[in-house]
PDB file of C-alpha atoms and ligand atoms in Angstrom:
ATOM      1  CA  MET A 744     -31.808 111.077 173.334  1.00  0.00           C
ATOM      2  CA  SER A 745     -35.372 110.237 174.272  1.00  0.00           C
ATOM      3  CA  ASP A 746     -37.570 112.885 176.145  1.00  0.00           C
ATOM      4  CA  ARG A 747     -37.134 110.770 179.450  1.00  0.00           C
ATOM      5  CA  ALA A 748     -33.331 111.129 179.040  1.00  0.00           C
ATOM      6  CA  ASP A 749     -33.498 114.744 178.421  1.00  0.00           C
ATOM      7  CA  LEU A 750     -35.613 115.236 181.429  1.00  0.00           C
ATOM      8  CA  GLU A 751     -33.202 113.048 183.594  1.00  0.00           C
ATOM      9  CA  ALA A 752     -30.394 114.987 182.591  1.00  0.00           C
ATOM     10  CA  LEU A 753     -32.311 118.202 183.598  1.00  0.00           C
ATOM     11  CA  PHE A 754     -33.163 116.615 186.968  1.00  0.00           C
ATOM     12  CA  ALA A 755     -29.405 115.847 187.450  1.00  0.00           C
ATOM     13  CA  LYS A 756     -28.567 119.542 186.794  1.00  0.00           C
ATOM     14  CA  HIS A 757     -30.868 120.626 189.592  1.00  0.00           C
ATOM     15  CA  GLY A 758     -29.235 117.820 191.813  1.00  0.00           C
ATOM     16  CA  TYR A 759     -32.171 115.575 191.887  1.00  0.00           C
ATOM     17  CA  THR A 760     -31.158 111.817 191.621  1.00  0.00           C
ATOM     18  CA  ASP A 761     -33.475 110.093 194.247  1.00  0.00           C
ATOM     19  CA  PHE A 762     -36.760 109.972 192.194  1.00  0.00           C
ATOM     20  CA  LYS A 763     -38.590 107.600 190.232  1.00  0.00           C
ATOM     21  CA  TRP A 764     -40.944 107.870 187.216  1.00  0.00           C
ATOM     22  CA  ILE A 765     -44.446 106.765 187.964  1.00  0.00           C
ATOM     23  CA  GLU A 766     -47.703 106.565 186.137  1.00  0.00           C
ATOM     24  CA  PRO A 767     -50.158 109.041 187.701  1.00  0.00           C
ATOM     25  CA  ALA A 768     -52.997 106.558 187.290  1.00  0.00           C
ATOM     26  CA  GLN A 769     -51.084 104.605 189.957  1.00  0.00           C
ATOM     27  CA  ILE A 770     -51.245 107.549 192.345  1.00  0.00           C
ATOM     28  CA  VAL A 771     -53.841 106.501 195.294  1.00  0.00           C
ATOM     29  CA  VAL A 772     -56.325 109.227 195.964  1.00  0.00           C
ATOM     30  CA  SER A 773     -58.504 108.620 198.919  1.00  0.00           C
ATOM     31  CA  GLN A 774     -61.111 110.325 200.668  1.00  0.00           C
ATOM     32  CA  TRP A 775     -59.633 109.639 204.180  1.00  0.00           C
ATOM     33  CA  VAL A 776     -56.776 111.539 203.480  1.00  0.00           C
ATOM     34  CA  ARG A 777     -59.163 114.762 203.024  1.00  0.00           C
ATOM     35  CA  MET A 778     -60.671 113.796 206.253  1.00  0.00           C
ATOM     36  CA  LYS A 779     -57.450 113.870 208.006  1.00  0.00           C
ATOM     37  CA  CYS A 780     -57.106 117.321 206.559  1.00  0.00           C
ATOM     38  CA  MET A 781     -60.220 118.439 207.857  1.00  0.00           C
ATOM     39  CA  PHE A 782     -59.939 117.073 211.256  1.00  0.00           C
ATOM     40  CA  GLY A 783     -56.620 116.910 213.125  1.00  0.00           C
ATOM     41  CA  CYS A 784     -54.534 118.997 210.898  1.00  0.00           C
ATOM     42  CA  PRO A 785     -53.470 122.596 212.094  1.00  0.00           C
ATOM     43  CA  ASP A 786     -53.210 123.892 208.604  1.00  0.00           C
ATOM     44  CA  TYR A 787     -56.985 123.266 207.556  1.00  0.00           C
ATOM     45  CA  GLY A 788     -58.318 126.705 206.798  1.00  0.00           C
ATOM     46  CA  ARG A 789     -55.006 128.418 207.755  1.00  0.00           C
ATOM     47  CA  ASN A 790     -52.903 127.641 204.646  1.00  0.00           C
ATOM     48  CA  ALA A 791     -54.107 128.956 201.269  1.00  0.00           C
ATOM     49  CA  ALA A 792     -52.793 126.018 199.362  1.00  0.00           C
ATOM     50  CA  CYS A 793     -54.572 123.446 201.659  1.00  0.00           C
ATOM     51  CA  PRO A 794     -58.042 122.284 201.941  1.00  0.00           C
ATOM     52  CA  PRO A 795     -60.504 123.922 201.821  1.00  0.00           C
ATOM     53  CA  ASN A 796     -58.734 126.000 199.133  1.00  0.00           C
ATOM     54  CA  VAL A 797     -58.205 123.078 196.996  1.00  0.00           C
ATOM     55  CA  PRO A 798     -60.173 120.877 194.355  1.00  0.00           C
ATOM     56  CA  THR A 799     -62.587 118.099 195.861  1.00  0.00           C
ATOM     57  CA  VAL A 800     -61.234 114.669 196.034  1.00  0.00           C
ATOM     58  CA  THR A 801     -63.141 113.708 192.625  1.00  0.00           C
ATOM     59  CA  GLU A 802     -61.569 116.695 190.966  1.00  0.00           C
ATOM     60  CA  CYS A 803     -58.023 115.660 192.418  1.00  0.00           C
ATOM     61  CA  ARG A 804     -58.503 112.183 190.719  1.00  0.00           C
ATOM     62  CA  ALA A 805     -59.592 113.841 187.408  1.00  0.00           C
ATOM     63  CA  PHE A 806     -56.643 116.086 187.500  1.00  0.00           C
ATOM     64  CA  PHE A 807     -54.054 113.199 187.892  1.00  0.00           C
ATOM     65  CA  ASN A 808     -55.912 111.229 184.928  1.00  0.00           C
ATOM     66  CA  GLU A 809     -54.974 113.929 182.656  1.00  0.00           C
ATOM     67  CA  TYR A 810     -51.375 113.012 183.054  1.00  0.00           C
ATOM     68  CA  HIS A 811     -49.425 110.058 181.556  1.00  0.00           C
ATOM     69  CA  THR A 812     -46.043 110.751 183.380  1.00  0.00           C
ATOM     70  CA  ALA A 813     -44.986 111.968 186.637  1.00  0.00           C
ATOM     71  CA  ALA A 814     -41.862 111.779 188.924  1.00  0.00           C
ATOM     72  CA  VAL A 815     -41.916 111.222 192.554  1.00  0.00           C
ATOM     73  CA  LEU A 816     -38.973 112.922 194.293  1.00  0.00           C
ATOM     74  CA  HIS A 817     -37.676 111.598 197.575  1.00  0.00           C
ATOM     75  CA  PHE A 818     -36.405 113.873 200.437  1.00  0.00           C
ATOM     76  CA  ALA A 819     -35.084 112.379 203.715  1.00  0.00           C
ATOM     77  CA  LYS A 820     -34.360 114.518 206.558  1.00  0.00           C
ATOM     78  CA  SER A 821     -33.727 114.661 210.421  1.00  0.00           C
ATOM     79  CA  LEU A 822     -34.291 117.868 212.219  1.00  0.00           C
ATOM     80  CA  ASP A 823     -33.344 118.357 215.924  1.00  0.00           C
ATOM     81  CA  ASN A 824     -35.524 121.244 216.367  1.00  0.00           C
ATOM     82  CA  PRO A 825     -39.226 120.828 214.992  1.00  0.00           C
ATOM     83  CA  GLU A 826     -39.144 124.676 214.288  1.00  0.00           C
ATOM     84  CA  GLU A 827     -36.670 124.252 211.598  1.00  0.00           C
ATOM     85  CA  ARG A 828     -39.096 122.330 209.422  1.00  0.00           C
ATOM     86  CA  GLY A 829     -40.767 125.317 207.826  1.00  0.00           C
ATOM     87  CA  ALA A 830     -37.259 126.639 206.946  1.00  0.00           C
ATOM     88  CA  TRP A 831     -36.375 123.594 205.389  1.00  0.00           C
ATOM     89  CA  SER A 832     -39.617 123.001 203.446  1.00  0.00           C
ATOM     90  CA  ARG A 833     -39.329 126.406 202.095  1.00  0.00           C
ATOM     91  CA  LYS A 834     -35.840 125.892 200.879  1.00  0.00           C
ATOM     92  CA  VAL A 835     -36.610 122.586 199.285  1.00  0.00           C
ATOM     93  CA  ASN A 836     -39.872 123.788 197.666  1.00  0.00           C
ATOM     94  CA  HIS A 837     -38.241 126.951 196.252  1.00  0.00           C
ATOM     95  CA  ALA A 838     -35.735 124.713 194.538  1.00  0.00           C
ATOM     96  CA  LEU A 839     -38.348 122.388 193.108  1.00  0.00           C
ATOM     97  CA  LEU A 840     -40.216 125.402 191.618  1.00  0.00           C
ATOM     98  CA  LYS A 841     -37.040 125.964 189.628  1.00  0.00           C
ATOM     99  CA  LEU A 842     -37.123 122.443 188.341  1.00  0.00           C
ATOM    100  CA  GLU A 843     -40.811 122.844 187.549  1.00  0.00           C
ATOM    101  CA  LYS A 844     -40.264 126.011 185.596  1.00  0.00           C
ATOM    102  CA  GLU A 845     -37.150 124.584 183.602  1.00  0.00           C
ATOM    103  CA  VAL A 846     -39.314 121.554 182.682  1.00  0.00           C
ATOM    104  CA  PHE A 847     -42.256 123.705 181.489  1.00  0.00           C
ATOM    105  CA  LEU A 848     -39.906 125.826 179.355  1.00  0.00           C
ATOM    106  CA  SER A 849     -38.484 122.700 177.872  1.00  0.00           C
ATOM    107  CA  GLY A 850     -41.968 122.071 176.176  1.00  0.00           C
ATOM    108  CA  TYR A 851     -44.051 120.492 178.760  1.00  0.00           C
ATOM    109  CA  GLN A 852     -46.936 122.923 179.047  1.00  0.00           C
ATOM    110  CA  LYS A 853     -48.898 120.800 181.553  1.00  0.00           C
ATOM    111  CA  ALA A 854     -45.782 120.541 184.001  1.00  0.00           C
ATOM    112  CA  PHE A 855     -47.163 120.990 187.479  1.00  0.00           C
ATOM    113  CA  LEU A 856     -45.527 120.387 190.949  1.00  0.00           C
ATOM    114  CA  LEU A 857     -46.948 119.226 194.233  1.00  0.00           C
ATOM    115  CA  PHE A 858     -44.593 120.511 197.101  1.00  0.00           C
ATOM    116  CA  MET A 859     -43.218 117.803 199.399  1.00  0.00           C
ATOM    117  CA  ASP A 860     -44.827 119.584 202.363  1.00  0.00           C
ATOM    118  CA  CYS A 861     -47.632 122.336 202.784  1.00  0.00           C
ATOM    119  CA  CYS A 862     -46.788 125.408 201.077  1.00  0.00           C
ATOM    120  CA  ARG A 863     -44.356 127.235 203.372  1.00  0.00           C
ATOM    121  CA  ILE A 864     -43.267 129.897 200.691  1.00  0.00           C
ATOM    122  CA  CYS A 865     -44.296 132.698 203.097  1.00  0.00           C
ATOM    123  CA  THR A 866     -43.618 132.627 206.941  1.00  0.00           C
ATOM    124  CA  ASN A 867     -47.246 133.894 207.590  1.00  0.00           C
ATOM    125  CA  CYS A 868     -49.981 132.486 205.384  1.00  0.00           C
ATOM    126  CA  PRO A 869     -53.326 134.406 205.263  1.00  0.00           C
ATOM    127  CA  GLY A 870     -55.098 130.931 204.724  1.00  0.00           C
ATOM    128  CA  VAL A 871     -57.533 132.176 202.039  1.00  0.00           C
ATOM    129  CA  ARG A 872     -56.683 131.633 198.375  1.00  0.00           C
ATOM    130  CA  ALA A 873     -57.720 134.914 197.135  1.00  0.00           C
ATOM    131  CA  GLU A 874     -55.370 136.494 199.646  1.00  0.00           C
ATOM    132  CA  CYS A 875     -52.289 134.416 198.752  1.00  0.00           C
ATOM    133  CA  LYS A 876     -49.145 136.567 198.958  1.00  0.00           C
ATOM    134  CA  SER A 877     -47.141 134.642 196.192  1.00  0.00           C
ATOM    135  CA  PRO A 878     -49.817 133.040 193.893  1.00  0.00           C
ATOM    136  CA  GLU A 879     -47.360 132.414 191.189  1.00  0.00           C
ATOM    137  CA  LEU A 880     -45.197 130.384 193.586  1.00  0.00           C
ATOM    138  CA  ALA A 881     -48.060 128.581 195.663  1.00  0.00           C
ATOM    139  CA  ARG A 882     -48.514 124.895 194.970  1.00  0.00           C
ATOM    140  CA  PRO A 883     -50.466 122.300 196.843  1.00  0.00           C
ATOM    141  CA  SER A 884     -48.921 119.312 198.729  1.00  0.00           C
ATOM    142  CA  PRO A 885     -49.646 115.760 197.616  1.00  0.00           C
ATOM    143  CA  GLU A 886     -51.792 115.278 200.922  1.00  0.00           C
ATOM    144  CA  SER A 887     -53.939 118.273 200.154  1.00  0.00           C
ATOM    145  CA  MET A 888     -54.652 116.811 196.635  1.00  0.00           C
ATOM    146  CA  ALA A 889     -56.042 113.729 198.526  1.00  0.00           C
ATOM    147  CA  VAL A 890     -53.003 111.493 197.618  1.00  0.00           C
ATOM    148  CA  ASP A 891     -52.419 108.737 199.964  1.00  0.00           C
ATOM    149  CA  VAL A 892     -48.599 109.052 199.930  1.00  0.00           C
ATOM    150  CA  PHE A 893     -48.105 105.856 202.094  1.00  0.00           C
ATOM    151  CA  SER A 894     -49.724 103.746 199.768  1.00  0.00           C
ATOM    152  CA  THR A 895     -48.551 105.429 196.508  1.00  0.00           C
ATOM    153  CA  VAL A 896     -44.777 105.539 197.102  1.00  0.00           C
ATOM    154  CA  ARG A 897     -44.592 102.071 198.801  1.00  0.00           C
ATOM    155  CA  GLN A 898     -45.669 100.688 195.246  1.00  0.00           C
ATOM    156  CA  TRP A 899     -42.072 101.623 194.123  1.00  0.00           C
ATOM    157  CA  GLY A 900     -40.341 100.612 197.321  1.00  0.00           C
ATOM    158  CA  PHE A 901     -39.689 104.163 198.784  1.00  0.00           C
ATOM    159  CA  PRO A 902     -39.442 104.248 202.636  1.00  0.00           C
ATOM    160  CA  ILE A 903     -42.200 105.809 204.658  1.00  0.00           C
ATOM    161  CA  GLU A 904     -43.522 105.054 208.175  1.00  0.00           C
ATOM    162  CA  VAL A 905     -45.833 106.834 210.730  1.00  0.00           C
ATOM    163  CA  LEU A 906     -43.114 108.689 212.997  1.00  0.00           C
ATOM    164  CA  SER A 907     -43.532 108.838 216.780  1.00  0.00           C
ATOM    165  CA  ASP A 908     -41.034 111.703 217.499  1.00  0.00           C
ATOM    166  CA  TYR A 909     -39.350 114.629 215.809  1.00  0.00           C
ATOM    167  CA  ALA A 910     -35.821 112.730 216.256  1.00  0.00           C
ATOM    168  CA  GLN A 911     -36.758 110.157 213.526  1.00  0.00           C
ATOM    169  CA  GLU A 912     -35.973 110.673 209.974  1.00  0.00           C
ATOM    170  CA  MET A 913     -38.644 112.087 207.734  1.00  0.00           C
ATOM    171  CA  ASN A 914     -39.124 110.706 204.404  1.00  0.00           C
ATOM    172  CA  ARG A 915     -41.066 113.383 202.333  1.00  0.00           C
ATOM    173  CA  TYR A 916     -42.162 113.160 198.644  1.00  0.00           C
ATOM    174  CA  ALA A 917     -42.860 115.733 196.100  1.00  0.00           C
ATOM    175  CA  PHE A 918     -44.613 114.859 192.691  1.00  0.00           C
ATOM    176  CA  LEU A 919     -43.834 116.536 189.391  1.00  0.00           C
ATOM    177  CA  LEU A 920     -46.772 116.025 186.866  1.00  0.00           C
ATOM    178  CA  ILE A 921     -45.075 116.283 183.361  1.00  0.00           C
ATOM    179  CA  GLU A 922     -46.772 116.227 179.946  1.00  0.00           C
TER     180      GLU A 922
HETATM  181  S1  SF4 B2011     -47.734 131.089 198.641  1.00  0.00           S
HETATM  182 FE1  SF4 B2011     -47.518 132.116 200.813  1.00  0.00          FE
HETATM  183  S2  SF4 B2011     -49.575 133.033 201.187  1.00  0.00           S
HETATM  184 FE2  SF4 B2011     -49.760 131.599 199.290  1.00  0.00          FE
HETATM  185  S3  SF4 B2011     -50.307 129.611 199.962  1.00  0.00           S
HETATM  186 FE3  SF4 B2011     -48.088 129.553 200.162  1.00  0.00          FE
HETATM  187  S4  SF4 B2011     -47.553 130.145 202.111  1.00  0.00           S
HETATM  188 FE4  SF4 B2011     -49.663 130.880 201.751  1.00  0.00          FE
END
């Protein structure tokens, strides 16, 4: 069995079937994404895994260039109450950490997860990297690593649109870098 087949069996064991293999070189990294973090996002400076607590945009691109394989995992969800989003993100991201750990323990020493949302592992985040309450669990989101998620996932036909109200279905994406 190939390495990829082994990994796919591992993904299936964790319940992940809605994903695609991608080449990290095709991940679109853009300065405008960082500007959106800096101006207009309430998590800027308030989440210890979001800007300014992350590498520069140039360093983000360099990071992705160090990998040859990644999986992009799709999560679709509608929530009646926007307040439920944090709890949903926490649950999904905790589960993804288990997959990242098992991939790592399978021999992929560079395995690194980008959460499908800002790090919501703790209900109250101090917003400063050095004060992170669960540093072993904290991971950045694709957006906080300057990934243009829209342009990136559309290359593989994944759905993603700007949403105008909370009743619409969200299409969120996590990335697992593997090597
Ligand atoms: S693990 Fe907790 S404290 Fe650390 S970045 Fe995530 S939410 Fe913030």
